[in-house]
C-alpha positions as MATLAB code, in Angstrom:
seq = 'XXXXXXXXXXXXXXXXXXXXXXXXXXXXXXXXXXXXXXXXXXXXXXXXXXXXXXXXXXXXXXXXXXXXXXXXXXXXXXXXXXXXXXXXXXXXXXXXXXXXXXXXXXXXXXXXXXXXXXXXXXXXXXXXXXXXXXXXXXXXXXXXXXXXXXXXXXXXXXXXXXXXXXXXXXXXXXXXXXXXXXXXXXXXXXXXXXXXXXXXXXXXXXXXXXXXXXXXXXXXXXXXXXXXXXXXXXXXXXXXXXXXXXXXXXXXXXXXXXXXXXXXXXXXXXXXXXXXXXXXXXXXXXXXXXXXXXXXXXXXXXXXXXXXXXXXXXXXX';
ca = [
     -26.377  -12.232   -0.609;
     -22.934  -13.474   -1.941;
     -23.587  -11.138   -5.548;
     -24.498   -8.405   -3.251;
     -22.018   -8.942   -0.783;
     -19.408   -9.143   -3.413;
     -20.605   -6.239   -5.549;
     -21.863   -9.239   -7.948;
     -18.641   -8.989   -9.924;
     -16.438  -11.488  -10.116;
     -13.540  -10.519  -12.598;
     -12.595  -12.736  -15.632;
      -9.334  -12.026  -14.861;
      -6.723  -14.734  -13.368;
      -3.326  -14.220  -13.311;
      -1.925  -17.098  -14.258;
       1.850  -17.919  -11.884;
       3.610  -20.639  -11.024;
       2.113  -22.343   -7.788;
       4.374  -25.137   -5.613;
       2.996  -28.201   -5.137;
       3.010  -27.719   -1.649;
       1.244  -25.539   -0.730;
      -1.464  -26.807   -4.677;
      -4.299  -26.680   -1.583;
      -3.827  -24.008    0.896;
      -5.822  -20.535    0.058;
      -6.617  -17.953    1.623;
      -7.848  -14.358    0.648;
      -6.694  -10.457    1.805;
      -8.608   -7.405    1.141;
      -7.187   -3.987   -0.086;
      -8.141   -0.317   -0.219;
      -6.937    2.386   -0.441;
      -8.066    6.843   -1.049;
     -10.783    6.379    1.710;
     -12.994    7.712    3.093;
     -12.950   11.375    0.544;
     -14.906   14.373    1.120;
     -16.058   16.260    4.334;
     -17.074   13.075    7.083;
     -20.748   13.698    7.382;
     -20.567   13.156    3.126;
     -18.026   10.602    3.097;
     -18.033    8.430    6.124;
     -21.098    6.391    6.022;
     -20.111    4.980    2.468;
     -16.901    4.095    3.909;
     -18.212    2.435    7.518;
     -21.017    0.092    5.284;
     -17.516   -0.649    2.531;
     -15.905   -1.682    5.827;
     -19.174   -3.985    7.100;
     -18.984   -6.077    3.509;
     -15.703   -6.328    4.135;
     -16.107   -8.160    7.466;
     -19.093  -10.044    5.634;
     -16.418  -11.106    3.148;
     -13.690  -12.474    5.782;
     -10.970  -11.633    4.496;
      -7.565  -13.309    6.836;
      -6.733   -9.470    6.618;
      -7.405   -6.073    4.984;
      -4.515   -3.884    3.783;
      -4.812   -0.088    3.255;
      -2.359    2.059    1.104;
      -2.863    5.799    2.232;
      -4.876    8.691    1.659;
      -7.544    7.841    4.559;
      -8.475   11.286    3.891;
      -8.861   13.531    0.753;
      -6.827   16.282   -0.314;
      -9.186   19.047    0.169;
      -9.577   18.234    4.311;
      -8.623   18.942    7.796;
      -5.269   16.562    9.148;
      -6.566   17.559   12.513;
      -6.118   15.366   15.519;
      -8.984   14.405   15.440;
      -9.665   13.224   12.073;
      -6.263   11.534   12.618;
      -8.589    9.831   15.947;
     -11.742    8.906   13.559;
      -9.683    7.303   11.103;
      -7.795    5.114   13.802;
     -11.386    4.264   14.917;
     -12.523    2.270   11.619;
      -9.126    0.635   11.571;
     -10.675   -0.365   14.690;
     -14.207   -1.029   12.950;
     -12.023   -4.289   10.952;
     -13.166   -7.540   12.261;
      -9.977   -8.777   11.428;
      -6.186   -7.988   11.067;
      -6.211   -4.217    8.904;
      -2.531   -2.991    7.917;
      -2.359    0.462    6.600;
       0.886    2.511    5.458;
       1.015    6.544    5.053;
      -0.033    8.472    2.056;
       0.324   11.523    1.062;
      -3.146   12.987    2.102;
      -2.176   12.277    5.314;
       1.313   14.270    5.907;
       3.010   15.731    2.705;
      -0.127   17.868    1.885;
      -0.844   19.364    4.826;
       0.622   22.567    4.628;
      -2.588   23.911    2.799;
      -4.646   26.539    4.102;
      -7.606   24.267    3.610;
      -5.137   21.563    5.287;
      -5.208   23.371    8.091;
      -2.032   24.864    7.105;
      -0.131   21.755    9.644;
       3.365   21.571    9.553;
       4.196   17.879    7.096;
       6.877   17.109    8.871;
       4.751   17.419   12.518;
       1.975   15.246   11.332;
       3.914   12.650   10.343;
       6.138   12.428   13.329;
       2.396   11.791   15.028;
       1.606    9.756   12.540;
       3.758    7.400   13.259;
       3.883    8.139   17.042;
      -0.350    7.216   16.526;
      -0.900    4.124   14.028;
       2.088    1.998   14.844;
       2.049    0.504   17.518;
       4.945   -1.942   18.810;
       4.713   -5.037   16.057;
       0.440   -5.516   15.862;
      -2.282   -4.015   13.275;
      -4.907   -2.354   14.060;
      -7.956   -4.585   13.908;
     -10.733   -6.688   16.292;
      -8.250   -9.353   15.493;
      -4.939   -7.970   15.111;
      -1.768  -10.102   13.988;
       2.095   -9.464   14.671;
       4.554   -7.480   12.098;
       7.881   -7.032   12.051;
       8.513   -3.263   11.234;
      11.846   -1.636   10.026;
      12.586    0.474   12.916;
      13.132   -3.307   15.066;
      15.662   -4.653   12.331;
      17.059   -2.131   10.682;
      18.653    0.651   13.958;
      20.034    2.237   11.093;
      16.333    3.236   10.189;
      14.653    3.119   13.752;
      11.967    6.304   13.045;
      11.176    4.127   10.152;
       8.114    2.581   12.110;
       5.123    2.470    9.190;
       7.437    0.367    6.859;
       6.013   -3.645    7.839;
       7.045   -7.327    7.020;
       4.179  -10.488    7.669;
       4.132  -13.638    6.120;
       0.782  -15.761    5.534;
       1.408  -19.322    4.687;
       3.816  -19.344    1.521;
       2.881  -14.893    0.963;
       5.283  -12.515    2.419;
       3.837   -9.299    2.417;
       5.733   -5.749    3.115;
       4.608   -2.392    2.885;
       7.367    0.969    2.078;
       6.240    4.153    2.637;
       5.829    5.752   -0.953;
       4.136    8.448   -1.238;
       2.337   10.313   -4.205;
       3.489   13.925   -4.757;
       7.029   12.395   -6.060;
       7.503   10.678   -2.546;
       7.865   14.501   -1.385;
      10.773   14.872   -3.686;
      10.362   19.069   -3.494;
      13.597   20.566   -4.641;
      12.887   24.071   -3.710;
      12.178   23.003    0.305;
      15.569   21.408    2.194;
      13.709   19.751    5.151;
      11.350   18.089    2.526;
      14.803   16.970    0.348;
      16.351   15.853    3.792;
      13.100   13.462    4.725;
      13.223   11.950    1.142;
      16.191   10.847    1.128;
      15.866    9.478    4.241;
      13.249    8.057    3.757;
      14.261    6.660    0.423;
      17.339    4.851    1.949;
      14.908    3.269    3.922;
      12.446    2.066    1.504;
      15.583    0.914   -0.689;
      17.347   -1.108    2.442;
      13.209   -2.612    3.202;
      12.964   -3.900   -0.361;
      16.474   -5.709   -0.158;
      15.555   -6.845    2.966;
      12.621   -8.706    1.950;
      14.333  -10.388   -1.187;
      16.457  -11.363    1.039;
      14.118  -12.591    3.081;
      12.247  -14.371    0.370;
      15.351  -15.876   -0.282;
      16.070  -18.073    3.139;
      12.328  -18.869    3.653;
      11.474  -19.990    0.563;
       8.284  -17.934   -0.226;
       6.381  -18.277   -3.413;
       4.325  -14.692   -3.405;
       5.753  -11.481   -2.318;
       3.552   -8.299   -1.850;
       4.585   -4.735   -1.944;
       2.093   -2.528   -0.656;
       2.597    1.462   -1.003;
       0.153    4.263   -1.804;
       1.442    6.206   -4.693;
       1.326    5.761   -8.071;
       4.881    5.652   -9.138;
       3.905    6.846  -13.058;
       3.134    9.971  -11.759;
       6.060   11.153  -13.075;
       7.174    8.974  -16.375;
       7.148   10.545  -19.721;
       7.770    9.875  -23.392;
      11.461    8.451  -22.848;
      11.267    6.851  -19.618;
       8.892    5.884  -16.796;
      11.170    6.527  -13.531;
      13.255   10.383  -14.949;
      16.384   11.397  -12.846;
      13.391   13.907  -11.325;
      10.928   11.300   -9.904;
      10.941   10.690   -7.151;
      10.427    6.667   -7.656;
      13.876    5.878   -9.354;
      15.751    4.591   -6.231;
      13.289    2.624   -4.577;
      11.722    1.256   -7.454;
      13.136    1.682  -10.792;
      16.960    1.119   -9.477;
      15.875   -1.833   -6.634;
      12.946   -3.187   -7.012;
      12.147   -4.179  -10.536;
      15.418   -5.448  -10.603;
      15.242   -7.436   -7.929;
      11.892   -9.213   -9.249;
      13.526   -9.474  -12.128;
      16.924  -11.501  -10.135;
      13.913  -13.214   -7.717;
      11.446  -14.790  -10.973;
       9.346  -15.782   -8.328;
       5.805  -13.746   -8.843;
       5.575  -10.519   -7.040;
       2.291   -8.367   -6.781;
       1.959   -4.388   -6.091;
      -0.623   -2.444   -4.291;
      -1.303    1.226   -4.464;
      -3.081    3.595   -4.776;
      -3.498    7.570   -6.017;
      -5.011    6.658   -8.620;
      -8.340    5.988   -7.850;
      -9.417    3.927  -11.269;
      -9.174    0.684  -10.703;
      -6.926   -1.935  -12.468;
      -4.521   -4.499  -12.627;
      -2.127   -5.293  -15.300;
       1.544   -5.658  -15.966;
       3.137   -2.153  -16.920;
       6.556   -2.570  -15.754;
       8.996   -3.324  -17.844;
      13.206   -3.673  -17.544;
      15.559   -2.451  -19.882;
      12.949   -2.067  -22.025;
      11.706   -5.503  -21.503;
       8.339   -6.346  -19.420;
       8.300   -7.758  -16.222;
       5.551  -10.810  -16.726;
       6.181  -11.641  -13.132;
       5.718   -8.724  -11.236;
       1.206   -7.720  -11.053;
      -0.200   -4.866   -9.967;
      -3.051   -3.810   -8.723;
      -4.084    0.215   -8.355;
      -7.081   -0.126   -5.367;
      -9.868    2.227   -6.315;
     -10.947    5.078   -4.277;
     -12.101    8.816   -3.713;
     -16.221    8.315   -5.115;
     -15.606    4.596   -5.768;
     -16.059    2.928   -2.737;
     -15.284   -0.466   -3.161;
     -12.514   -2.543   -2.267;
     -10.325   -4.755   -3.719;
     -10.552   -8.601   -2.543;
      -7.640  -11.320   -3.412;
      -7.685  -14.709   -3.583;
      -4.258  -16.079   -3.333;
      -4.279  -19.907   -4.030;
      -0.110  -20.871   -3.143;
       1.209  -18.494   -6.492;
      -3.111  -18.093   -8.196;
      -4.057  -15.094   -7.861;
      -7.651  -13.884   -8.687;
      -9.466  -11.080   -7.916;
     -12.881   -9.501   -7.034;
     -14.319   -6.321   -5.975;
     -16.227   -5.852   -2.906;
     -19.139   -2.764   -2.941;
     -21.084   -1.206   -1.138;
     -24.761   -2.547   -1.363;
];
């Protein structure tokens, strides 16, 4: 039964990181998933609900959905939003969600219902983020950037919480180049305000981590931030991820020196690696997980002991 619940897969990958003696005996697990469910409801909902049941049986401390709770070719309707809220509420422990591009930036497409992306974004913020509480049958309290930073009061979706010696932060960073669309003035305005909010939230997270003597930092967002890379740069000037990732998160992570875990979706192919560099030097304290998604209906269970991590896939039977 255990092998079935955990996809019969123990990944032979252990990211060995420094573990403070004071936390050597503490351990917990959480689940990361995203880019699910994809496709028409009559095809995609049943496998997704089965996966949620498997996640519940694994009994993680909480789960993180890194966005794209619908495909890029299905309706961005209120009904779809309500259905996904019901899915989030079916998690037995807490479910933390950060938006993806399919829920709002791409909703202008005819096959998405030709919605106004900014209206869909406002609806997401109103319906999916509630007074410092998560989804799930056993919700937990989370801090919101909108509460901590009045200048960014609209950004209720940027969240942070602590579990043991680990600090978790969600960032609203999405695919489609983070909505950095120079041909659309309203998209540009939205991008620059949200980008500034993400930068401020990243800086604040590192400040809190230093104050609280955190041993592991976890950042979760939707986008594959290498989307705009070229043969010369990972984050060229037209990248919607340059300011938040290349110029903020990476230098602060290098300065902090302790382990950092980045979790995202968007690419749909499961991977654990250490792809980030700064000034052409590898940042070996940063590990990345790309969660499965789309037709790959699996989730990643992350086992944490102090600052040591191991990864396990959860699949449907």
